[in-house]
């Protein structure tokens, strides 16, 4: 058996080793150890300063590149969106500077922002689902085309689509902006029906780990990105469709989620960069012409840029109301030659 003397010897050995280490560290080994640690610290400081200088230089180059792209934008675009009305739909978490830049680039390309709607977090948040479900029942009656409104979520999305693609509707606006729990903000009411919409998303995923973990073992928990996907699909069913402008740096970013869907919507990644802003107008033209693309350099991208030689297809003329058919009227009889006898009414003239 191990007795007390064994433990005593072990403790003495530990303290003896500690004492020897202190003596050596404070004596003959002090200088070498100190020099080594000092050298490592100096090397780390130099590396940090070098990386900081490289980062500053890279930022300066990017800023110069963005300015050059901005100067060439007008020549590059060549009024590719001339006469096209574009609606901006801003998702929660989007950067206000990105929204301003999108609006400016659309103008440089010859387009016009016909409406802007900013969606609030309550439009998608889980804790307001019961409220949205109840609200959707009031909205359906004000939709011109309720075919896409199959769920409370798609009903709300269709209401936004009607506000920007059809025109301002006081009843819908009142329901969606009610003072107690507003779901959106109409920053710029629709001045004209939009031909296409740009859905401006955040620069990176806003999902938290708790949102990503399943709450039910049978199905994963809903994430903000999945709710945005359903919204984008509904908006894409209007007029010339929609293009989602956002991030695709990670698998949970909005654009990445949309690109893996079996029925994707056109996307442009790299939001916040000048190159992405230069790509966006051409993506709108391609989408209006019927091409669904994933443009950029992020996850799931199919091409760096859209086709640059396209022009916007003419808009289809609005459908005219059908006119009731009129019975065919008999043609008036040809005048008879002078001196010829006229047949009685209802009889055919004699055969020649």
PDB file of N, CA and C in Angstrom, residues 119-193:
ATOM      1  N   UNK A 119     -38.912  46.530 -46.014  1.00  0.00           N
ATOM      2  CA  UNK A 119     -39.562  45.548 -45.159  1.00  0.00           C
ATOM      3  C   UNK A 119     -38.954  45.589 -43.764  1.00  0.00           C
ATOM      4  N   UNK A 120     -39.813  45.556 -42.758  1.00  0.00           N
ATOM      5  CA  UNK A 120     -39.352  45.570 -41.379  1.00  0.00           C
ATOM      6  C   UNK A 120     -39.103  44.138 -40.894  1.00  0.00           C
ATOM      7  N   UNK A 121     -38.343  43.952 -39.825  1.00  0.00           N
ATOM      8  CA  UNK A 121     -38.096  42.585 -39.312  1.00  0.00           C
ATOM      9  C   UNK A 121     -39.389  41.837 -38.999  1.00  0.00           C
ATOM     10  N   UNK A 122     -40.454  42.574 -38.605  1.00  0.00           N
ATOM     11  CA  UNK A 122     -41.724  41.917 -38.278  1.00  0.00           C
ATOM     12  C   UNK A 122     -42.352  41.221 -39.477  1.00  0.00           C
ATOM     13  N   UNK A 123     -41.925  41.580 -40.692  1.00  0.00           N
ATOM     14  CA  UNK A 123     -42.474  40.957 -41.888  1.00  0.00           C
ATOM     15  C   UNK A 123     -42.089  39.476 -41.961  1.00  0.00           C
ATOM     16  N   UNK A 124     -40.982  39.097 -41.281  1.00  0.00           N
ATOM     17  CA  UNK A 124     -40.493  37.723 -41.350  1.00  0.00           C
ATOM     18  C   UNK A 124     -40.332  37.061 -39.990  1.00  0.00           C
ATOM     19  N   UNK A 125     -40.320  37.824 -38.896  1.00  0.00           N
ATOM     20  CA  UNK A 125     -39.964  37.269 -37.594  1.00  0.00           C
ATOM     21  C   UNK A 125     -40.967  36.210 -37.144  1.00  0.00           C
ATOM     22  N   UNK A 126     -40.449  35.191 -36.440  1.00  0.00           N
ATOM     23  CA  UNK A 126     -41.289  34.079 -36.002  1.00  0.00           C
ATOM     24  C   UNK A 126     -42.305  34.518 -34.948  1.00  0.00           C
ATOM     25  N   UNK A 127     -41.953  35.475 -34.099  1.00  0.00           N
ATOM     26  CA  UNK A 127     -42.869  35.863 -33.024  1.00  0.00           C
ATOM     27  C   UNK A 127     -44.065  36.667 -33.520  1.00  0.00           C
ATOM     28  N   UNK A 128     -44.054  37.090 -34.785  1.00  0.00           N
ATOM     29  CA  UNK A 128     -45.196  37.822 -35.348  1.00  0.00           C
ATOM     30  C   UNK A 128     -45.984  36.968 -36.344  1.00  0.00           C
ATOM     31  N   UNK A 129     -45.721  35.667 -36.373  1.00  0.00           N
ATOM     32  CA  UNK A 129     -46.378  34.805 -37.359  1.00  0.00           C
ATOM     33  C   UNK A 129     -47.889  34.794 -37.180  1.00  0.00           C
ATOM     34  N   UNK A 130     -48.359  34.671 -35.948  1.00  0.00           N
ATOM     35  CA  UNK A 130     -49.808  34.638 -35.712  1.00  0.00           C
ATOM     36  C   UNK A 130     -50.457  35.938 -36.187  1.00  0.00           C
ATOM     37  N   UNK A 131     -49.787  37.051 -35.954  1.00  0.00           N
ATOM     38  CA  UNK A 131     -50.327  38.338 -36.400  1.00  0.00           C
ATOM     39  C   UNK A 131     -50.389  38.396 -37.920  1.00  0.00           C
ATOM     40  N   UNK A 132     -49.336  37.926 -38.588  1.00  0.00           N
ATOM     41  CA  UNK A 132     -49.328  37.944 -40.058  1.00  0.00           C
ATOM     42  C   UNK A 132     -50.381  37.005 -40.629  1.00  0.00           C
ATOM     43  N   UNK A 133     -50.564  35.845 -39.985  1.00  0.00           N
ATOM     44  CA  UNK A 133     -51.584  34.909 -40.461  1.00  0.00           C
ATOM     45  C   UNK A 133     -52.970  35.542 -40.427  1.00  0.00           C
ATOM     46  N   UNK A 134     -53.248  36.265 -39.340  1.00  0.00           N
ATOM     47  CA  UNK A 134     -54.552  36.918 -39.235  1.00  0.00           C
ATOM     48  C   UNK A 134     -54.680  38.054 -40.244  1.00  0.00           C
ATOM     49  N   UNK A 135     -53.586  38.752 -40.466  1.00  0.00           N
ATOM     50  CA  UNK A 135     -53.612  39.896 -41.383  1.00  0.00           C
ATOM     51  C   UNK A 135     -53.817  39.460 -42.829  1.00  0.00           C
ATOM     52  N   UNK A 136     -53.278  38.288 -43.178  1.00  0.00           N
ATOM     53  CA  UNK A 136     -53.367  37.847 -44.574  1.00  0.00           C
ATOM     54  C   UNK A 136     -54.804  37.641 -45.009  1.00  0.00           C
ATOM     55  N   UNK A 137     -55.687  37.301 -44.070  1.00  0.00           N
ATOM     56  CA  UNK A 137     -57.088  37.126 -44.427  1.00  0.00           C
ATOM     57  C   UNK A 137     -57.741  38.415 -44.888  1.00  0.00           C
ATOM     58  N   UNK A 138     -57.299  39.546 -44.353  1.00  0.00           N
ATOM     59  CA  UNK A 138     -57.846  40.837 -44.773  1.00  0.00           C
ATOM     60  C   UNK A 138     -57.263  41.294 -46.109  1.00  0.00           C
ATOM     61  N   UNK A 139     -56.066  40.800 -46.418  1.00  0.00           N
ATOM     62  CA  UNK A 139     -55.360  41.296 -47.596  1.00  0.00           C
ATOM     63  C   UNK A 139     -55.882  40.685 -48.891  1.00  0.00           C
ATOM     64  N   UNK A 140     -56.284  39.431 -48.836  1.00  0.00           N
ATOM     65  CA  UNK A 140     -56.643  38.707 -50.057  1.00  0.00           C
ATOM     66  C   UNK A 140     -57.664  39.454 -50.896  1.00  0.00           C
ATOM     67  N   UNK A 141     -58.640  40.066 -50.257  1.00  0.00           N
ATOM     68  CA  UNK A 141     -59.718  40.733 -50.997  1.00  0.00           C
ATOM     69  C   UNK A 141     -59.242  41.946 -51.783  1.00  0.00           C
ATOM     70  N   UNK A 142     -58.049  42.451 -51.466  1.00  0.00           N
ATOM     71  CA  UNK A 142     -57.543  43.631 -52.169  1.00  0.00           C
ATOM     72  C   UNK A 142     -56.534  43.277 -53.262  1.00  0.00           C
ATOM     73  N   UNK A 143     -56.264  41.995 -53.458  1.00  0.00           N
ATOM     74  CA  UNK A 143     -55.301  41.578 -54.478  1.00  0.00           C
ATOM     75  C   UNK A 143     -55.991  41.475 -55.837  1.00  0.00           C
ATOM     76  N   UNK A 144     -55.385  42.074 -56.846  1.00  0.00           N
ATOM     77  CA  UNK A 144     -55.930  41.973 -58.193  1.00  0.00           C
ATOM     78  C   UNK A 144     -55.831  40.552 -58.724  1.00  0.00           C
ATOM     79  N   UNK A 145     -54.742  39.871 -58.394  1.00  0.00           N
ATOM     80  CA  UNK A 145     -54.542  38.496 -58.852  1.00  0.00           C
ATOM     81  C   UNK A 145     -54.075  37.660 -57.667  1.00  0.00           C
ATOM     82  N   UNK A 146     -54.996  36.960 -56.991  1.00  0.00           N
ATOM     83  CA  UNK A 146     -54.626  36.198 -55.789  1.00  0.00           C
ATOM     84  C   UNK A 146     -54.121  34.787 -56.077  1.00  0.00           C
ATOM     85  N   UNK A 147     -53.810  34.466 -57.327  1.00  0.00           N
ATOM     86  CA  UNK A 147     -53.416  33.092 -57.659  1.00  0.00           C
ATOM     87  C   UNK A 147     -52.139  32.663 -56.948  1.00  0.00           C
ATOM     88  N   UNK A 148     -51.212  33.584 -56.727  1.00  0.00           N
ATOM     89  CA  UNK A 148     -49.954  33.227 -56.057  1.00  0.00           C
ATOM     90  C   UNK A 148     -50.072  33.291 -54.537  1.00  0.00           C
ATOM     91  N   UNK A 149     -51.197  33.759 -54.016  1.00  0.00           N
ATOM     92  CA  UNK A 149     -51.379  33.908 -52.571  1.00  0.00           C
ATOM     93  C   UNK A 149     -51.974  32.629 -52.006  1.00  0.00           C
ATOM     94  N   UNK A 150     -51.137  31.612 -51.857  1.00  0.00           N
ATOM     95  CA  UNK A 150     -51.605  30.304 -51.387  1.00  0.00           C
ATOM     96  C   UNK A 150     -51.373  30.093 -49.900  1.00  0.00           C
ATOM     97  N   UNK A 151     -50.515  30.888 -49.281  1.00  0.00           N
ATOM     98  CA  UNK A 151     -50.232  30.802 -47.851  1.00  0.00           C
ATOM     99  C   UNK A 151     -50.207  32.226 -47.299  1.00  0.00           C
ATOM    100  N   UNK A 152     -50.262  32.372 -45.959  1.00  0.00           N
ATOM    101  CA  UNK A 152     -50.153  33.725 -45.407  1.00  0.00           C
ATOM    102  C   UNK A 152     -48.874  34.443 -45.853  1.00  0.00           C
ATOM    103  N   UNK A 153     -47.768  33.711 -45.960  1.00  0.00           N
ATOM    104  CA  UNK A 153     -46.509  34.333 -46.357  1.00  0.00           C
ATOM    105  C   UNK A 153     -46.564  34.820 -47.805  1.00  0.00           C
ATOM    106  N   UNK A 154     -47.072  33.975 -48.702  1.00  0.00           N
ATOM    107  CA  UNK A 154     -47.151  34.382 -50.104  1.00  0.00           C
ATOM    108  C   UNK A 154     -48.212  35.456 -50.314  1.00  0.00           C
ATOM    109  N   UNK A 155     -49.232  35.485 -49.457  1.00  0.00           N
ATOM    110  CA  UNK A 155     -50.241  36.549 -49.550  1.00  0.00           C
ATOM    111  C   UNK A 155     -49.619  37.906 -49.250  1.00  0.00           C
ATOM    112  N   UNK A 156     -48.794  37.968 -48.203  1.00  0.00           N
ATOM    113  CA  UNK A 156     -48.119  39.227 -47.877  1.00  0.00           C
ATOM    114  C   UNK A 156     -47.138  39.619 -48.971  1.00  0.00           C
ATOM    115  N   UNK A 157     -46.427  38.629 -49.516  1.00  0.00           N
ATOM    116  CA  UNK A 157     -45.492  38.922 -50.605  1.00  0.00           C
ATOM    117  C   UNK A 157     -46.239  39.423 -51.839  1.00  0.00           C
ATOM    118  N   UNK A 158     -47.387  38.824 -52.129  1.00  0.00           N
ATOM    119  CA  UNK A 158     -48.182  39.271 -53.276  1.00  0.00           C
ATOM    120  C   UNK A 158     -48.687  40.693 -53.069  1.00  0.00           C
ATOM    121  N   UNK A 159     -48.978  41.058 -51.817  1.00  0.00           N
ATOM    122  CA  UNK A 159     -49.409  42.429 -51.539  1.00  0.00           C
ATOM    123  C   UNK A 159     -48.293  43.420 -51.837  1.00  0.00           C
ATOM    124  N   UNK A 160     -47.061  43.064 -51.459  1.00  0.00           N
ATOM    125  CA  UNK A 160     -45.922  43.929 -51.781  1.00  0.00           C
ATOM    126  C   UNK A 160     -45.746  44.001 -53.291  1.00  0.00           C
ATOM    127  N   UNK A 161     -45.890  42.862 -53.959  1.00  0.00           N
ATOM    128  CA  UNK A 161     -45.776  42.849 -55.411  1.00  0.00           C
ATOM    129  C   UNK A 161     -46.798  43.752 -56.070  1.00  0.00           C
ATOM    130  N   UNK A 162     -48.021  43.747 -55.545  1.00  0.00           N
ATOM    131  CA  UNK A 162     -49.039  44.608 -56.135  1.00  0.00           C
ATOM    132  C   UNK A 162     -48.717  46.081 -55.910  1.00  0.00           C
ATOM    133  N   UNK A 163     -48.153  46.413 -54.742  1.00  0.00           N
ATOM    134  CA  UNK A 163     -47.827  47.808 -54.459  1.00  0.00           C
ATOM    135  C   UNK A 163     -46.777  48.356 -55.415  1.00  0.00           C
ATOM    136  N   UNK A 164     -45.818  47.516 -55.833  1.00  0.00           N
ATOM    137  CA  UNK A 164     -44.730  48.028 -56.664  1.00  0.00           C
ATOM    138  C   UNK A 164     -44.915  47.723 -58.147  1.00  0.00           C
ATOM    139  N   UNK A 165     -45.612  46.618 -58.475  1.00  0.00           N
ATOM    140  CA  UNK A 165     -45.762  46.251 -59.875  1.00  0.00           C
ATOM    141  C   UNK A 165     -47.057  46.755 -60.493  1.00  0.00           C
ATOM    142  N   UNK A 166     -48.061  46.993 -59.669  1.00  0.00           N
ATOM    143  CA  UNK A 166     -49.355  47.464 -60.182  1.00  0.00           C
ATOM    144  C   UNK A 166     -49.550  48.938 -59.893  1.00  0.00           C
ATOM    145  N   UNK A 167     -49.335  49.325 -58.643  1.00  0.00           N
ATOM    146  CA  UNK A 167     -49.484  50.730 -58.276  1.00  0.00           C
ATOM    147  C   UNK A 167     -49.918  50.872 -56.835  1.00  0.00           C
ATOM    148  N   UNK A 168     -49.845  52.073 -56.348  1.00  0.00           N
ATOM    149  CA  UNK A 168     -50.178  52.350 -54.961  1.00  0.00           C
ATOM    150  C   UNK A 168     -51.627  51.989 -54.677  1.00  0.00           C
ATOM    151  N   UNK A 169     -51.843  51.299 -53.548  1.00  0.00           N
ATOM    152  CA  UNK A 169     -53.177  50.890 -53.110  1.00  0.00           C
ATOM    153  C   UNK A 169     -53.332  51.321 -51.659  1.00  0.00           C
ATOM    154  N   UNK A 170     -54.200  52.281 -51.425  1.00  0.00           N
ATOM    155  CA  UNK A 170     -54.328  52.857 -50.085  1.00  0.00           C
ATOM    156  C   UNK A 170     -54.771  51.813 -49.065  1.00  0.00           C
ATOM    157  N   UNK A 171     -55.654  50.901 -49.461  1.00  0.00           N
ATOM    158  CA  UNK A 171     -56.138  49.892 -48.519  1.00  0.00           C
ATOM    159  C   UNK A 171     -55.012  48.948 -48.108  1.00  0.00           C
ATOM    160  N   UNK A 172     -54.263  48.449 -49.088  1.00  0.00           N
ATOM    161  CA  UNK A 172     -53.153  47.553 -48.768  1.00  0.00           C
ATOM    162  C   UNK A 172     -52.084  48.267 -47.954  1.00  0.00           C
ATOM    163  N   UNK A 173     -51.768  49.483 -48.342  1.00  0.00           N
ATOM    164  CA  UNK A 173     -50.755  50.241 -47.606  1.00  0.00           C
ATOM    165  C   UNK A 173     -51.183  50.459 -46.165  1.00  0.00           C
ATOM    166  N   UNK A 174     -52.444  50.766 -45.960  1.00  0.00           N
ATOM    167  CA  UNK A 174     -52.940  50.988 -44.609  1.00  0.00           C
ATOM    168  C   UNK A 174     -52.840  49.748 -43.738  1.00  0.00           C
ATOM    169  N   UNK A 175     -53.143  48.582 -44.318  1.00  0.00           N
ATOM    170  CA  UNK A 175     -53.073  47.335 -43.555  1.00  0.00           C
ATOM    171  C   UNK A 175     -51.635  46.994 -43.199  1.00  0.00           C
ATOM    172  N   UNK A 176     -50.728  47.174 -44.137  1.00  0.00           N
ATOM    173  CA  UNK A 176     -49.342  46.753 -43.937  1.00  0.00           C
ATOM    174  C   UNK A 176     -48.516  47.746 -43.130  1.00  0.00           C
ATOM    175  N   UNK A 177     -49.017  48.976 -42.977  1.00  0.00           N
ATOM    176  CA  UNK A 177     -48.269  49.996 -42.228  1.00  0.00           C
ATOM    177  C   UNK A 177     -49.025  50.465 -41.000  1.00  0.00           C
ATOM    178  N   UNK A 178     -49.941  49.630 -40.494  1.00  0.00           N
ATOM    179  CA  UNK A 178     -50.726  50.013 -39.330  1.00  0.00           C
ATOM    180  C   UNK A 178     -49.788  50.431 -38.194  1.00  0.00           C
ATOM    181  N   UNK A 179     -50.164  51.461 -37.481  1.00  0.00           N
ATOM    182  CA  UNK A 179     -49.257  52.102 -36.523  1.00  0.00           C
ATOM    183  C   UNK A 179     -48.777  51.153 -35.432  1.00  0.00           C
ATOM    184  N   UNK A 180     -49.641  50.254 -34.932  1.00  0.00           N
ATOM    185  CA  UNK A 180     -49.247  49.392 -33.818  1.00  0.00           C
ATOM    186  C   UNK A 180     -48.149  48.406 -34.208  1.00  0.00           C
ATOM    187  N   UNK A 181     -48.320  47.745 -35.349  1.00  0.00           N
ATOM    188  CA  UNK A 181     -47.342  46.753 -35.796  1.00  0.00           C
ATOM    189  C   UNK A 181     -47.129  46.888 -37.293  1.00  0.00           C
ATOM    190  N   UNK A 182     -46.367  47.880 -37.723  1.00  0.00           N
ATOM    191  CA  UNK A 182     -46.115  48.025 -39.167  1.00  0.00           C
ATOM    192  C   UNK A 182     -45.186  46.916 -39.668  1.00  0.00           C
ATOM    193  N   UNK A 183     -45.536  46.351 -40.815  1.00  0.00           N
ATOM    194  CA  UNK A 183     -44.709  45.309 -41.418  1.00  0.00           C
ATOM    195  C   UNK A 183     -43.741  45.867 -42.449  1.00  0.00           C
ATOM    196  N   UNK A 184     -44.018  47.056 -42.929  1.00  0.00           N
ATOM    197  CA  UNK A 184     -43.140  47.642 -43.939  1.00  0.00           C
ATOM    198  C   UNK A 184     -43.271  49.158 -43.917  1.00  0.00           C
ATOM    199  N   UNK A 185     -42.397  49.796 -44.658  1.00  0.00           N
ATOM    200  CA  UNK A 185     -42.409  51.245 -44.825  1.00  0.00           C
ATOM    201  C   UNK A 185     -42.356  51.557 -46.311  1.00  0.00           C
ATOM    202  N   UNK A 186     -43.339  52.294 -46.793  1.00  0.00           N
ATOM    203  CA  UNK A 186     -43.353  52.700 -48.192  1.00  0.00           C
ATOM    204  C   UNK A 186     -42.545  53.981 -48.298  1.00  0.00           C
ATOM    205  N   UNK A 187     -41.273  53.845 -48.615  1.00  0.00           N
ATOM    206  CA  UNK A 187     -40.382  55.003 -48.697  1.00  0.00           C
ATOM    207  C   UNK A 187     -40.714  55.871 -49.893  1.00  0.00           C
ATOM    208  N   UNK A 188     -41.047  55.238 -51.020  1.00  0.00           N
ATOM    209  CA  UNK A 188     -41.405  55.963 -52.243  1.00  0.00           C
ATOM    210  C   UNK A 188     -42.591  55.245 -52.879  1.00  0.00           C
ATOM    211  N   UNK A 189     -43.803  55.803 -52.780  1.00  0.00           N
ATOM    212  CA  UNK A 189     -44.964  55.151 -53.399  1.00  0.00           C
ATOM    213  C   UNK A 189     -44.760  55.007 -54.903  1.00  0.00           C
ATOM    214  N   UNK A 190     -45.392  53.995 -55.465  1.00  0.00           N
ATOM    215  CA  UNK A 190     -45.224  53.697 -56.882  1.00  0.00           C
ATOM    216  C   UNK A 190     -45.716  54.850 -57.741  1.00  0.00           C
ATOM    217  N   UNK A 191     -44.813  55.423 -58.522  1.00  0.00           N
ATOM    218  CA  UNK A 191     -45.181  56.474 -59.461  1.00  0.00           C
ATOM    219  C   UNK A 191     -45.686  55.884 -60.776  1.00  0.00           C
ATOM    220  N   UNK A 192     -45.255  54.655 -61.068  1.00  0.00           N
ATOM    221  CA  UNK A 192     -45.671  53.949 -62.277  1.00  0.00           C
ATOM    222  C   UNK A 192     -45.470  52.468 -62.024  1.00  0.00           C
ATOM    223  N   UNK A 193     -46.211  51.601 -62.703  1.00  0.00           N
ATOM    224  CA  UNK A 193     -46.005  50.161 -62.530  1.00  0.00           C
ATOM    225  C   UNK A 193     -44.580  49.769 -62.898  1.00  0.00           C
TER     226      UNK A 193
END
